Amino acid sequence: MRHVRLGRTGLKVSPMCLGTLSFGLQSDVGAAQKIMGRAADAGIDFFDTADVYPALLAPEDEFADHVGRAEEIVGDWVSGRRDEYVIATKFRYRTGPGPNQQGAGRRHIMAAVEASLRRLRSDWIDLYQLHAPDPDTPIDETLSALDSLVRSGKVRYIGCSNFLAYQLAKALGRSEVLSLARFDSVQPRYNLLFREAERELLPLCAEDEVGVLAFNPLAGGLLTGRHDRGRAPDGDSRFALGQAASIYRIRYWRDAAFDAVAEIGALAGEAGLPPATLAVAWVMANPAVTAPVIGASRPEQLTDTLAAADVVLDDGLLSRLDRITRRFRWGDAVS
């Protein structure tokens, strides 16, 4: 694979990023290692994880047992060849029972980064990301703490995830005013069934040279065409696992989405592409997107998504996809 710049930085990353939410729960250690190997063989050297992976997929009473497991699996796999990979991880969500074991305050950030470094078996993190906005912490405090990590060398670059355009714009402005490290990337949810980022966030990122790492490019797997609205979701899917199940069902398990998936599948058939390949190629076709964050629970699931790296969608196909999914530019509240 070719390499691209992450936003305005000098950091080069593969145009696909491997997500690791499944590691340690949906994917046992052996499967996770095979997934990383398959991705690396295809040219992916950019991995994204988080301190709460795969705990977000676990039942509430098992949450604590899974905190940090994905980071450990990634750290073990890259050990001895750390320089070959760009590792991104995230902080913000609850990692313990205490009130300060979560959030974007200085105390939690300092504890969280040390824990992530230990689990990743690394002296540095290439991209350290705020997993979601924290309404209880002033953004100035968060940016100041992250800036100190960049200056110390423990973190190379900082980014954010799940930010709305106004939240990112405010953070960029505060970094400029205070002469602090700024968010050089953002992770929005972005796919054919959720295009809200196109309205304000992606134009902002293009204007201010912020890298875009689009997660959920397959809408939790719905865009693969494997799910049927007439039957319950498979037990190992995002629509059935732990605390995430209700979130994914609210996002995508509705008639409008299934209707669109059927039309998208028909277009994929005309184009001679698997639906997953078409869906990921569509995300990559947006010039504001640096890389989609692709995931898998089994190595073979990567076949169709990796194929998207070699697909260029023509204008006619892009226009037809736009007509089918344009309504999803207005978010989830589309019947």
Coordinates of C-alpha atoms in Angstrom, one line a residue, residues 49-323:
T49 CA -6.8 0.5 19.8
A50 CA -8.1 1.9 23.1
D51 CA -7.7 1.3 26.8
V52 CA -11.3 0.0 27.0
Y53 CA -11.0 -2.5 24.1
P54 CA -12.6 -5.0 24.2
A55 CA -14.4 -4.1 27.4
L56 CA -16.9 -2.0 25.5
L57 CA -18.3 -5.2 24.0
A58 CA -18.4 -7.1 27.3
P59 CA -21.3 -7.5 29.7
E60 CA -21.2 -5.0 32.5
D61 CA -20.2 -7.6 35.1
E62 CA -17.2 -8.6 33.0
F63 CA -16.2 -5.1 32.0
A64 CA -13.2 -4.8 34.4
D65 CA -11.8 -8.1 33.2
H66 CA -11.4 -6.9 29.7
V67 CA -10.0 -3.4 30.2
G68 CA -6.7 -3.0 28.3
R69 CA -6.7 -6.5 26.8
A70 CA -6.6 -5.3 23.2
E71 CA -3.6 -3.1 24.0
E72 CA -1.8 -6.0 25.5
I73 CA -2.4 -8.2 22.5
V74 CA -1.2 -5.5 20.1
G75 CA 1.8 -4.7 22.3
D76 CA 2.9 -8.4 22.4
W77 CA 2.5 -8.7 18.7
V78 CA 4.6 -5.7 17.7
S79 CA 7.2 -6.3 20.4
G80 CA 10.7 -6.3 18.9
R81 CA 9.6 -4.4 15.8
R82 CA 7.8 -1.4 17.3
D83 CA 9.5 1.0 14.8
E84 CA 7.7 -0.7 12.0
Y85 CA 4.2 0.3 13.2
V86 CA 2.2 3.4 13.9
I87 CA 0.2 2.7 17.1
A88 CA -2.8 4.8 18.0
T89 CA -4.7 4.4 21.3
K90 CA -7.4 6.2 23.2
F91 CA -8.4 7.3 26.7
R92 CA -11.5 8.8 28.3
Y93 CA -13.9 6.0 29.3
R94 CA -14.1 4.3 32.7
T95 CA -11.1 2.0 33.5
G96 CA -11.8 1.4 37.2
P97 CA -14.4 2.1 39.9
G98 CA -13.1 5.4 41.1
P99 CA -14.5 8.8 40.0
N100 CA -11.1 9.8 38.7
Q101 CA -10.5 6.6 36.7
Q102 CA -12.3 8.1 33.7
G103 CA -12.6 11.4 31.9
A104 CA -10.2 13.9 30.3
G105 CA -8.8 15.5 33.4
R106 CA -5.1 15.8 34.0
R107 CA -5.0 13.1 36.7
H108 CA -6.7 10.5 34.6
I109 CA -4.7 11.3 31.5
M110 CA -1.4 10.9 33.3
A111 CA -2.5 7.6 34.8
A112 CA -4.1 6.3 31.6
V113 CA -1.1 7.0 29.4
E114 CA 1.3 5.1 31.8
A115 CA -1.1 2.2 31.8
S116 CA -1.3 2.1 28.0
L117 CA 2.4 2.4 27.6
R118 CA 2.9 -0.6 29.9
R119 CA 0.3 -2.7 28.1
L120 CA 1.7 -1.7 24.7
R121 CA 5.2 -2.5 25.9
S122 CA 6.4 0.7 24.3
D123 CA 8.2 3.9 25.4
W124 CA 5.9 6.1 23.2
I125 CA 2.5 6.3 21.6
D126 CA 2.3 7.6 18.1
L127 CA -1.2 9.0 18.3
Y128 CA -3.0 9.5 21.6
Q129 CA -6.7 10.2 21.2
L130 CA -9.4 11.6 23.5
H131 CA -12.1 8.9 22.9
A132 CA -15.0 11.3 23.3
P133 CA -15.7 14.8 24.7
D134 CA -15.7 15.1 28.5
P135 CA -18.3 17.8 29.6
D136 CA -16.9 17.7 33.1
T137 CA -13.4 18.9 32.1
P138 CA -12.4 22.2 30.5
I139 CA -10.8 21.5 27.1
D140 CA -7.9 23.8 28.2
E141 CA -7.0 21.3 31.0
T142 CA -7.2 18.4 28.6
L143 CA -5.0 20.1 26.0
S144 CA -2.5 21.2 28.6
A145 CA -2.1 17.7 29.9
L146 CA -1.7 16.2 26.4
D147 CA 0.8 18.9 25.4
S148 CA 3.0 17.9 28.4
L149 CA 2.9 14.4 27.1
V150 CA 4.0 15.5 23.6
R151 CA 6.8 17.6 25.1
S152 CA 8.0 14.6 27.3
G153 CA 8.2 12.4 24.2
K154 CA 5.7 9.8 25.6
V155 CA 3.2 10.8 22.9
R156 CA 4.1 11.9 19.4
Y157 CA 0.7 13.4 18.2
I158 CA -2.7 13.8 19.7
G159 CA -6.2 13.4 18.3
C160 CA -9.8 13.1 19.2
S161 CA -12.8 10.9 18.5
N162 CA -16.5 11.3 18.4
F163 CA -16.2 15.1 18.3
L164 CA -18.7 17.3 16.5
A165 CA -17.4 20.1 14.3
Y166 CA -18.0 22.9 16.8
Q167 CA -16.1 20.9 19.5
L168 CA -13.1 20.3 17.2
A169 CA -13.1 23.9 16.1
K170 CA -13.1 25.1 19.7
A171 CA -10.3 22.7 20.6
L172 CA -8.2 23.8 17.6
G173 CA -8.7 27.5 18.6
R174 CA -7.7 26.9 22.2
S175 CA -4.6 25.1 21.1
E176 CA -3.6 28.1 18.9
V177 CA -4.4 30.7 21.5
L178 CA -2.5 28.8 24.3
S179 CA 0.3 27.6 22.1
L180 CA -0.4 23.9 22.9
A181 CA -0.2 20.8 20.8
R182 CA -3.4 20.5 18.8
F183 CA -5.6 17.6 17.7
D184 CA -4.1 16.4 14.4
S185 CA -6.7 13.8 13.8
V186 CA -10.3 13.1 14.5
Q187 CA -12.3 9.8 14.4
P188 CA -15.9 10.3 13.2
R189 CA -18.4 7.5 12.6
Y190 CA -18.7 7.6 8.8
N191 CA -20.3 5.2 6.4
L192 CA -23.0 5.0 3.7
L193 CA -25.6 4.7 6.4
F194 CA -24.3 7.6 8.5
R195 CA -23.0 10.6 6.5
E196 CA -23.6 13.4 9.1
A197 CA -19.8 14.2 9.1
E198 CA -20.0 15.5 5.6
R199 CA -22.1 18.5 6.6
E200 CA -19.6 20.3 8.8
L201 CA -16.9 18.1 10.3
L202 CA -15.2 16.9 7.1
P203 CA -15.1 20.4 5.5
L204 CA -13.5 21.7 8.7
C205 CA -10.9 18.9 8.6
A206 CA -10.1 19.6 5.0
E207 CA -9.7 23.4 5.7
D208 CA -7.5 22.9 8.8
E209 CA -5.6 19.9 7.6
V210 CA -6.9 17.5 10.4
G211 CA -6.5 13.8 9.6
V212 CA -9.8 11.9 9.4
L213 CA -9.9 8.2 10.6
A214 CA -13.4 7.0 9.7
F215 CA -14.6 4.3 12.0
N216 CA -17.6 2.0 11.5
P217 CA -17.1 2.0 7.6
L218 CA -19.3 -1.2 7.4
A219 CA -21.9 0.1 9.9
G220 CA -21.2 -2.6 12.4
G221 CA -21.3 -5.2 9.6
L222 CA -24.7 -4.3 8.2
L223 CA -23.2 -3.1 4.9
T224 CA -21.8 -6.6 4.3
G225 CA -25.3 -7.8 3.6
R226 CA -25.0 -10.7 6.1
H227 CA -27.9 -9.5 8.3
D228 CA -31.6 -10.1 7.7
R229 CA -34.1 -7.7 9.3
G230 CA -36.5 -10.7 9.7
R231 CA -34.2 -12.6 12.1
A232 CA -32.2 -11.9 15.2
P233 CA -28.6 -10.8 14.7
D234 CA -25.9 -13.4 14.9
G235 CA -24.7 -13.9 18.5
D236 CA -21.1 -12.9 17.6
S237 CA -22.0 -9.7 15.9
R238 CA -21.8 -6.1 17.2
F239 CA -25.6 -6.2 17.3
A240 CA -25.7 -8.9 19.9
L241 CA -22.5 -8.4 22.0
G242 CA -22.5 -6.9 25.5
Q243 CA -23.1 -3.2 26.2
A244 CA -22.5 -2.3 22.5
A245 CA -25.5 -4.3 21.2
S246 CA -28.1 -1.7 22.1
I247 CA -26.0 1.1 20.6
Y248 CA -25.5 -0.6 17.3
R249 CA -29.2 -1.6 17.1
I250 CA -30.2 2.0 17.7
R251 CA -27.8 3.2 15.1
Y252 CA -28.5 0.8 12.2
W253 CA -31.2 -1.9 12.9
R254 CA -34.1 -0.2 11.2
D255 CA -36.0 -0.4 8.0
A256 CA -34.5 2.6 6.3
A257 CA -31.0 1.1 6.7
F258 CA -32.0 -2.4 5.5
D259 CA -33.8 -0.8 2.5
A260 CA -30.6 1.1 1.6
V261 CA -28.4 -2.0 2.1
A262 CA -30.5 -3.9 -0.4
E263 CA -30.1 -1.2 -3.0
I264 CA -26.4 -0.9 -2.3
G265 CA -26.0 -4.7 -2.6
A266 CA -27.6 -4.6 -6.0
L267 CA -25.2 -1.9 -7.1
A268 CA -22.3 -3.9 -5.8
G269 CA -23.5 -6.9 -7.8
E270 CA -23.6 -4.7 -11.0
A271 CA -20.1 -3.5 -10.3
G272 CA -18.8 -7.0 -9.6
L273 CA -17.8 -6.1 -6.1
P274 CA -18.6 -7.6 -2.7
P275 CA -20.8 -5.2 -0.7
A276 CA -18.1 -4.7 1.9
T277 CA -15.5 -3.8 -0.7
L278 CA -17.9 -1.2 -2.2
A279 CA -18.7 0.3 1.2
V280 CA -15.1 0.8 2.2
A281 CA -14.1 2.0 -1.2
W282 CA -16.8 4.7 -0.9
V283 CA -15.4 5.9 2.4
M284 CA -11.9 6.0 0.9
A285 CA -13.1 8.0 -2.1
N286 CA -13.8 11.0 0.0
P287 CA -10.6 13.2 -0.2
A288 CA -11.1 14.4 3.4
V289 CA -10.7 10.9 4.7
T290 CA -7.1 9.8 5.6
A291 CA -8.0 6.2 6.4
P292 CA -11.0 4.1 7.3
V293 CA -10.6 2.1 10.5
I294 CA -11.4 -1.5 9.4
G295 CA -11.9 -4.4 11.8
A296 CA -12.5 -8.1 11.8
S297 CA -13.2 -10.8 14.3
R298 CA -11.8 -13.5 12.0
P299 CA -8.9 -13.2 9.5
E300 CA -11.0 -14.1 6.5
Q301 CA -13.3 -11.2 7.1
L302 CA -10.5 -8.9 6.0
T303 CA -10.5 -10.2 2.4
D304 CA -13.3 -8.0 1.1
T305 CA -12.3 -4.9 3.1
L306 CA -8.6 -5.0 2.1
A307 CA -9.7 -5.3 -1.6
A308 CA -11.1 -1.8 -1.3
A309 CA -7.6 -0.4 -1.4
D310 CA -7.3 -1.2 -5.0
V311 CA -10.8 -0.1 -6.1
V312 CA -11.5 3.3 -7.7
L313 CA -15.3 4.0 -7.9
D314 CA -16.4 5.9 -11.0
D315 CA -18.4 9.0 -10.9
G316 CA -21.6 7.3 -12.1
L317 CA -21.5 4.7 -9.3
L318 CA -20.7 7.4 -6.7
S319 CA -23.7 9.4 -7.9
R320 CA -26.0 6.4 -7.6
L321 CA -24.7 5.6 -4.1
D322 CA -25.3 9.3 -3.2
R323 CA -28.9 9.2 -4.3

